[in-house]
Coordinates of C-alpha atoms in Angstrom, one line a residue:
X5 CA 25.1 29.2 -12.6
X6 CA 22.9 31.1 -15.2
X7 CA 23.4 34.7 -15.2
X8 CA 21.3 37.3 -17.2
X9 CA 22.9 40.5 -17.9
X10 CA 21.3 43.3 -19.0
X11 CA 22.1 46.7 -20.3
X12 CA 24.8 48.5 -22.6
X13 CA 27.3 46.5 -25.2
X14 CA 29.2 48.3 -28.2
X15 CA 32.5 47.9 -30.4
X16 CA 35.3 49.8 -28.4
X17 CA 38.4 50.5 -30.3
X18 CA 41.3 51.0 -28.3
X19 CA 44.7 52.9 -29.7
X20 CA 47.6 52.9 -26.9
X21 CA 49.7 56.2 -27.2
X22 CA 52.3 57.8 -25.0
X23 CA 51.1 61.0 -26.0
X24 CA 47.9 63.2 -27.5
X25 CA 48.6 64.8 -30.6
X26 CA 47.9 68.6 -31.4
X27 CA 45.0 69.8 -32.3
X28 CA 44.8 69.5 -35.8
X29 CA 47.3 67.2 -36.6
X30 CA 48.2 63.3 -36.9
X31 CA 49.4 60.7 -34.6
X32 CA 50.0 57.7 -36.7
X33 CA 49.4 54.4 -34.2
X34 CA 49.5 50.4 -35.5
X35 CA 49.0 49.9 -31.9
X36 CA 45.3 49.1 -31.3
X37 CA 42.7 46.6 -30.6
X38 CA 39.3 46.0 -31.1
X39 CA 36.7 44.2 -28.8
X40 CA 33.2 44.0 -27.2
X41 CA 32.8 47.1 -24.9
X42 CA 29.9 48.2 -22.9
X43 CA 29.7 47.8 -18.9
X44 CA 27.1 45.2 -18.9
X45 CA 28.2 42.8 -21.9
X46 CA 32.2 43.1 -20.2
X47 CA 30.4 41.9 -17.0
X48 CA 28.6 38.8 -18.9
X49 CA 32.0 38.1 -21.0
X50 CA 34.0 38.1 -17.5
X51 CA 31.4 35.6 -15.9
X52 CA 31.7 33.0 -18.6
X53 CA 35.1 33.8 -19.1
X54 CA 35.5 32.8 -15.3
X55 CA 33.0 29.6 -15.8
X56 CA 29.9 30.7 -15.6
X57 CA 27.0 30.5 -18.0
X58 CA 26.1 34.2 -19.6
X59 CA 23.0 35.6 -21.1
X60 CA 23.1 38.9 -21.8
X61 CA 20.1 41.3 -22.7
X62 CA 21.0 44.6 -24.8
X63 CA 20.7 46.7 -27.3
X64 CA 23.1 46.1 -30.9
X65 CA 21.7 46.5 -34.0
X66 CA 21.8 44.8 -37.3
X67 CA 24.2 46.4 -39.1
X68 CA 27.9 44.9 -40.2
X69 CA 29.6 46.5 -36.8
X70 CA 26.1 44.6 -34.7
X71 CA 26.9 41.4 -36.2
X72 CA 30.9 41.2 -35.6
X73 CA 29.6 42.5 -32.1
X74 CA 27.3 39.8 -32.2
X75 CA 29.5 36.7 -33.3
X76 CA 32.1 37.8 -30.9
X77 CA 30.0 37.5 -28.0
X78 CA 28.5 34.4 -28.9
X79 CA 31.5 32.9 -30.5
X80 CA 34.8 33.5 -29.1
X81 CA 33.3 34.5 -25.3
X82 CA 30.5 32.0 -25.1
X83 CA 27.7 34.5 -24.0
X84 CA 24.5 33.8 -25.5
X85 CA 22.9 37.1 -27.0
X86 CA 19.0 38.9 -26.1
X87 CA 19.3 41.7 -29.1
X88 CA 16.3 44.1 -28.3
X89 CA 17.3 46.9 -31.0
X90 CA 14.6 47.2 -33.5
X91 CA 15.0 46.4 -37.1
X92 CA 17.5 48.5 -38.5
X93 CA 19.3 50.3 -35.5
X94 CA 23.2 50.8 -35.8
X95 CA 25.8 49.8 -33.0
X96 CA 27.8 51.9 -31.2
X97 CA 31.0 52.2 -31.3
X98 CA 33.4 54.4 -28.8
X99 CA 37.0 55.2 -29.4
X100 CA 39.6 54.8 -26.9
X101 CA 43.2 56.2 -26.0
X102 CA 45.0 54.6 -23.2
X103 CA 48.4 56.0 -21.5
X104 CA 50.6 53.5 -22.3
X105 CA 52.8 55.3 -19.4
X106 CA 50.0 55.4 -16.7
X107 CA 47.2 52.6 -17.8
X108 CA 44.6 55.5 -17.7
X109 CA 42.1 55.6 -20.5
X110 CA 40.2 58.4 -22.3
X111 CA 36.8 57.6 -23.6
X112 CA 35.1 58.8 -26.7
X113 CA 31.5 57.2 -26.1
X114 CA 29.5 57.0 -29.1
X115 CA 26.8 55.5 -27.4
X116 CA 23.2 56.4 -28.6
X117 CA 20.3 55.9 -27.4
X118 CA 17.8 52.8 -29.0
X119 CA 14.3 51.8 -29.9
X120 CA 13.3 48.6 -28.2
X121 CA 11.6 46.2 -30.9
X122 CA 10.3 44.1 -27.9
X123 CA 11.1 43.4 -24.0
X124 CA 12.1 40.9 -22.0
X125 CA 9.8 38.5 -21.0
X126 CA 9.3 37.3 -17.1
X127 CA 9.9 33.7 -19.0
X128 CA 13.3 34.8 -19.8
X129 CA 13.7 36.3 -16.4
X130 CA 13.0 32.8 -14.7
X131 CA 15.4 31.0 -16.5
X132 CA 18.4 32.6 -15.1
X133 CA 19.7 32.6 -11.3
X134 CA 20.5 36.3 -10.8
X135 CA 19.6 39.3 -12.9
X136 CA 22.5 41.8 -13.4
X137 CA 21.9 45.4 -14.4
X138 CA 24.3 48.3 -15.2
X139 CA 21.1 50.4 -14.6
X140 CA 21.6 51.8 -18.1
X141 CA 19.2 50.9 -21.0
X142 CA 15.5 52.1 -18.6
X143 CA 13.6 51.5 -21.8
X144 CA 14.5 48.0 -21.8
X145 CA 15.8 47.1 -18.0
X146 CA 13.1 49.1 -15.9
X147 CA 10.6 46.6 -16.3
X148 CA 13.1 44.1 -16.5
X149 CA 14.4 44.8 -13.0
X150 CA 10.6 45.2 -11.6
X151 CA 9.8 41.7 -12.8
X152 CA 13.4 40.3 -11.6
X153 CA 12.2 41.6 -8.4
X154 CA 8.8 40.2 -8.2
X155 CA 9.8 36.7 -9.3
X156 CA 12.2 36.6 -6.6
X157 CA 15.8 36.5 -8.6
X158 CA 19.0 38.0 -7.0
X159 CA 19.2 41.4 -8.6
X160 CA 22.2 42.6 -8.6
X161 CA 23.4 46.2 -9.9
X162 CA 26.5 48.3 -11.3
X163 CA 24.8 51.8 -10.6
X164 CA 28.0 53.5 -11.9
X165 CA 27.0 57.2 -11.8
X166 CA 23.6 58.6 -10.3
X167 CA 21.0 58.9 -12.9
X168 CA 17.2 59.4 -13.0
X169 CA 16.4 56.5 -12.9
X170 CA 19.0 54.9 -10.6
X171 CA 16.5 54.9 -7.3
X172 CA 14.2 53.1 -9.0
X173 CA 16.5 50.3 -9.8
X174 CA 18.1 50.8 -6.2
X175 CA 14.3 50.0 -4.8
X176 CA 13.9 46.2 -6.7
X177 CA 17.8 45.5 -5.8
X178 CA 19.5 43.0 -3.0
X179 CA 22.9 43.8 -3.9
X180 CA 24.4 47.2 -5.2
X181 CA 27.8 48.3 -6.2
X182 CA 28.8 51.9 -7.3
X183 CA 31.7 54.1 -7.9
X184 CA 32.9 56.4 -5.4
X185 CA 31.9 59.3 -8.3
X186 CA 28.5 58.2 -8.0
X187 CA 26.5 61.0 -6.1
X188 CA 22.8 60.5 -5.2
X189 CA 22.5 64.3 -5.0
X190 CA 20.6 64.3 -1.8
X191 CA 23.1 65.4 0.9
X192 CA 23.4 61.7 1.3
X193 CA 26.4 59.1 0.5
X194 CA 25.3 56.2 -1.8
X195 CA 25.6 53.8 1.1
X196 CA 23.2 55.7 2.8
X197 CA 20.8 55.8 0.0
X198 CA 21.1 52.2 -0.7
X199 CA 20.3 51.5 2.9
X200 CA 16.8 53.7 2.4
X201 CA 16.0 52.0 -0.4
X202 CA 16.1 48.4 1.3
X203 CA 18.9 47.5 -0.6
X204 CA 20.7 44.3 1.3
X205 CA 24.1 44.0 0.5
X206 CA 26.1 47.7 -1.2
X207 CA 29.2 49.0 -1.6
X208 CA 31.7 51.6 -3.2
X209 CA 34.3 51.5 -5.1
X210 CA 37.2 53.4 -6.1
X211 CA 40.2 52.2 -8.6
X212 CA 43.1 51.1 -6.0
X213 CA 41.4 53.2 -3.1
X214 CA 39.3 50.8 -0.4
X215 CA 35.8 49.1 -0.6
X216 CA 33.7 50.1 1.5
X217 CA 30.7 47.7 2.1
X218 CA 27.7 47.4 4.5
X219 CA 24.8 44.4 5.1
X220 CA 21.5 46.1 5.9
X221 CA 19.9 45.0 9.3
X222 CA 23.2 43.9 10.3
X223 CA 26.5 45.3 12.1
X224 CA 28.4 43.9 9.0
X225 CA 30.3 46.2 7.8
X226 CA 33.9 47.0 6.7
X227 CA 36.7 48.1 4.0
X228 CA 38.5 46.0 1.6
X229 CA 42.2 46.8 0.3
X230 CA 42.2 45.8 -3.3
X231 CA 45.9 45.1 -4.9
X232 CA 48.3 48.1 -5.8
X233 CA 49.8 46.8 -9.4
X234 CA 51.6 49.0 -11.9
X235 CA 48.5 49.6 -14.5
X236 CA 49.0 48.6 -17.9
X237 CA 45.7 49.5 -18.9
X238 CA 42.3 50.0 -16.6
X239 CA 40.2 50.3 -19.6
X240 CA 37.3 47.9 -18.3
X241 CA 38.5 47.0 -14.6
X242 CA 35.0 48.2 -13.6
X243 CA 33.1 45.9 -15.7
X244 CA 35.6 42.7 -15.1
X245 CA 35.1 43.6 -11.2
X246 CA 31.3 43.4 -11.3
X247 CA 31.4 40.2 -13.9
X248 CA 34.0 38.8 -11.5
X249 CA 31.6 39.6 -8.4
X250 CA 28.8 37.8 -10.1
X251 CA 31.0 34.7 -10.4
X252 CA 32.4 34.7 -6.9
X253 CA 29.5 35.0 -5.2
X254 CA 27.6 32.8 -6.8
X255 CA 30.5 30.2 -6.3
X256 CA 29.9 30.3 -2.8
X257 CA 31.6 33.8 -1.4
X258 CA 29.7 36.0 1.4
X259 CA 29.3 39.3 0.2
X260 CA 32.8 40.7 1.5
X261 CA 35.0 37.5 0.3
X262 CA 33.0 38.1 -3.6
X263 CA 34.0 41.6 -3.5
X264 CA 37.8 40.7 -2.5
X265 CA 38.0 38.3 -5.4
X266 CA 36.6 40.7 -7.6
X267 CA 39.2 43.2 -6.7
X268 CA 42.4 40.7 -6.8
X269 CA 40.7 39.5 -10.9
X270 CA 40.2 43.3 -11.6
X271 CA 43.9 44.1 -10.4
X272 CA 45.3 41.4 -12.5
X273 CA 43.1 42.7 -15.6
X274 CA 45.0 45.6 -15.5
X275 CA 48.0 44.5 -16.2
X276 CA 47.6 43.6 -19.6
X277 CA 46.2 45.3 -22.7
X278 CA 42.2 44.6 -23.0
X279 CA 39.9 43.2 -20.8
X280 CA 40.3 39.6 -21.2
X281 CA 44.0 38.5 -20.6
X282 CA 44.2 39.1 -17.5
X283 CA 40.4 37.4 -16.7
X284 CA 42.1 34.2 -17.7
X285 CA 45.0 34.3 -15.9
X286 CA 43.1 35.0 -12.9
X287 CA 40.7 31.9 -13.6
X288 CA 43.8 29.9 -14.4
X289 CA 44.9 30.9 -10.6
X290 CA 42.0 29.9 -9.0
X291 CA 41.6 26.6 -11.1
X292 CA 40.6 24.2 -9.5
X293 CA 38.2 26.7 -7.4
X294 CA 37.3 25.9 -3.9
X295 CA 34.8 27.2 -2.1
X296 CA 35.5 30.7 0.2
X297 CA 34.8 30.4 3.6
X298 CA 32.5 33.2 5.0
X299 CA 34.4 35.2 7.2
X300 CA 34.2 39.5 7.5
X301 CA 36.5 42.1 6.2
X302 CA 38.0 44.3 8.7

């Protein structure tokens, strides 16, 4: 089950506080953490996390922070690394507050953009099973995603919020997944958009609200319910939920059962601090994993 994901990674650091200080003033914390961040490299760490075998395509850099970034993924999460940056690019690196009484997260994003020293090759394409893209990155995924397409790989995407590029991923997808904030800015709902765009398999999401999924050319449609949990800290669900999608599915789940899983893992991320506790308890659960039958969602 060889997965390639492509698109952003960076160093977050995470400080928990029950409350933001003034402006101008100090809030002294010993309470934080440090780990991979970036929607597409939490996907790949949640897929091999849950089993699976990861390759993941992105952008770092070769500085101190891109090689801790670097040995993390590749030694303590098992992903095997594609670093595009040129020679000389820095990483990114985004700060983080969580609400240690709601879960909710504020992000600082320092995420820059990158020159490609090189792209992915169509050999590197054919060695994986499904392509996964978080349809950020177009100077490295655009082609990427053409020739994922034109090969015949599962492309599979996290379209997050509408960009201008996002239609052009949408038209080489089978399977897309977005947030309920993401607007195609046509009069149109993204389901909609998907389904003009030929896309077979798409759905929204939104935190603890429903699923709402559709197959092209079918009637099969419906709404999933994902768990209500007391959040500890959601910084990441997203990224576990479309990692943990990648997994289920390709363990044998129809669309609508691959989305449910995905929701139950995401919920019980949440209720620990960082994006990886919670992964493994949920492949712990599911150990030994049998196959999901293929039945619709009402």
């Amino acid at each position: 089950m060889s997965g390639l994901f492509a698109g952003l990674t960076g160093l977050d650091v995470i400080y928990y506080q029950d409350s933001y200080p003034e402006e101008n003033k100090k809030s002294k914390t010993l309470n934080f953490l440090t780990d991979v961040g970036g929607p597409a490299a939490n996907a790949a760490v949640t897929y091999s996390l849950l089993g699976g075998e990861a390759v993941l395509a992105t952008c770092i850099g070769s500085d101190s922070t891109g090689r801790m970034i670097r040995d993390l993924l590749e030694n303590r999460y098992g992903v095997r690394v594609l670093d595009f940056a040129e020679e000389g690019e820095s990483a990114c690196i985004s700060s983080i507050i969580v609400n240690t009484a709601t879960g909710s997260r504020t992000i600082f994003s320092g995420q820059h953009s990158y020159r490609c020293g090189k792209l992915l090759s169509r050999e590197e394409i054919c060695e994986a099973e499904f392509c996964f893209f978080d349809t950020n990155l177009p100077e490295l995924c655009l082609r990427a995603v053409r020739d994922a397409h034109e090969l015949g790989k599962q492309v599979i995407l996290d379209c997050g919020s509408w960009k201008p590029h996002t239609a052009e991923f949408l038209k080489n997808a089978d399977t897309a997944i977005a947030s309920a904030d993401c607007h195609p800015g046509s009069g149109e709902d993204f389901l909609t958009a998907s389904r003009r765009y030929g896309v077979s398999d798409a759905a929204v999401t939104g935190g603890e609200a429903e699923i709402i999924w559709q197959k092209t050319g079918t009637d099969e449609s419906g709404s999933i319910q994902p768990p209500r949990v007391r959040a500890v800290d959601t910084l990441g669900a997203g990224d576990v939920f479309h990692g943990a999608f990648c997994y289920y599915q390709k363990t044998g789940g129809s669309f609508a059962e691959a989305l449910r899983a995905a929701s139950e893992t995401a919920a019980q991320s949440v209720l620990f601090r960082g994006a990886r506790e919670g992964v493994l308890a949920a492949a712990r659960d599911r150990a030994p994993h049998t196959e999901m039958t293929d039945r619709k969602t009402d």
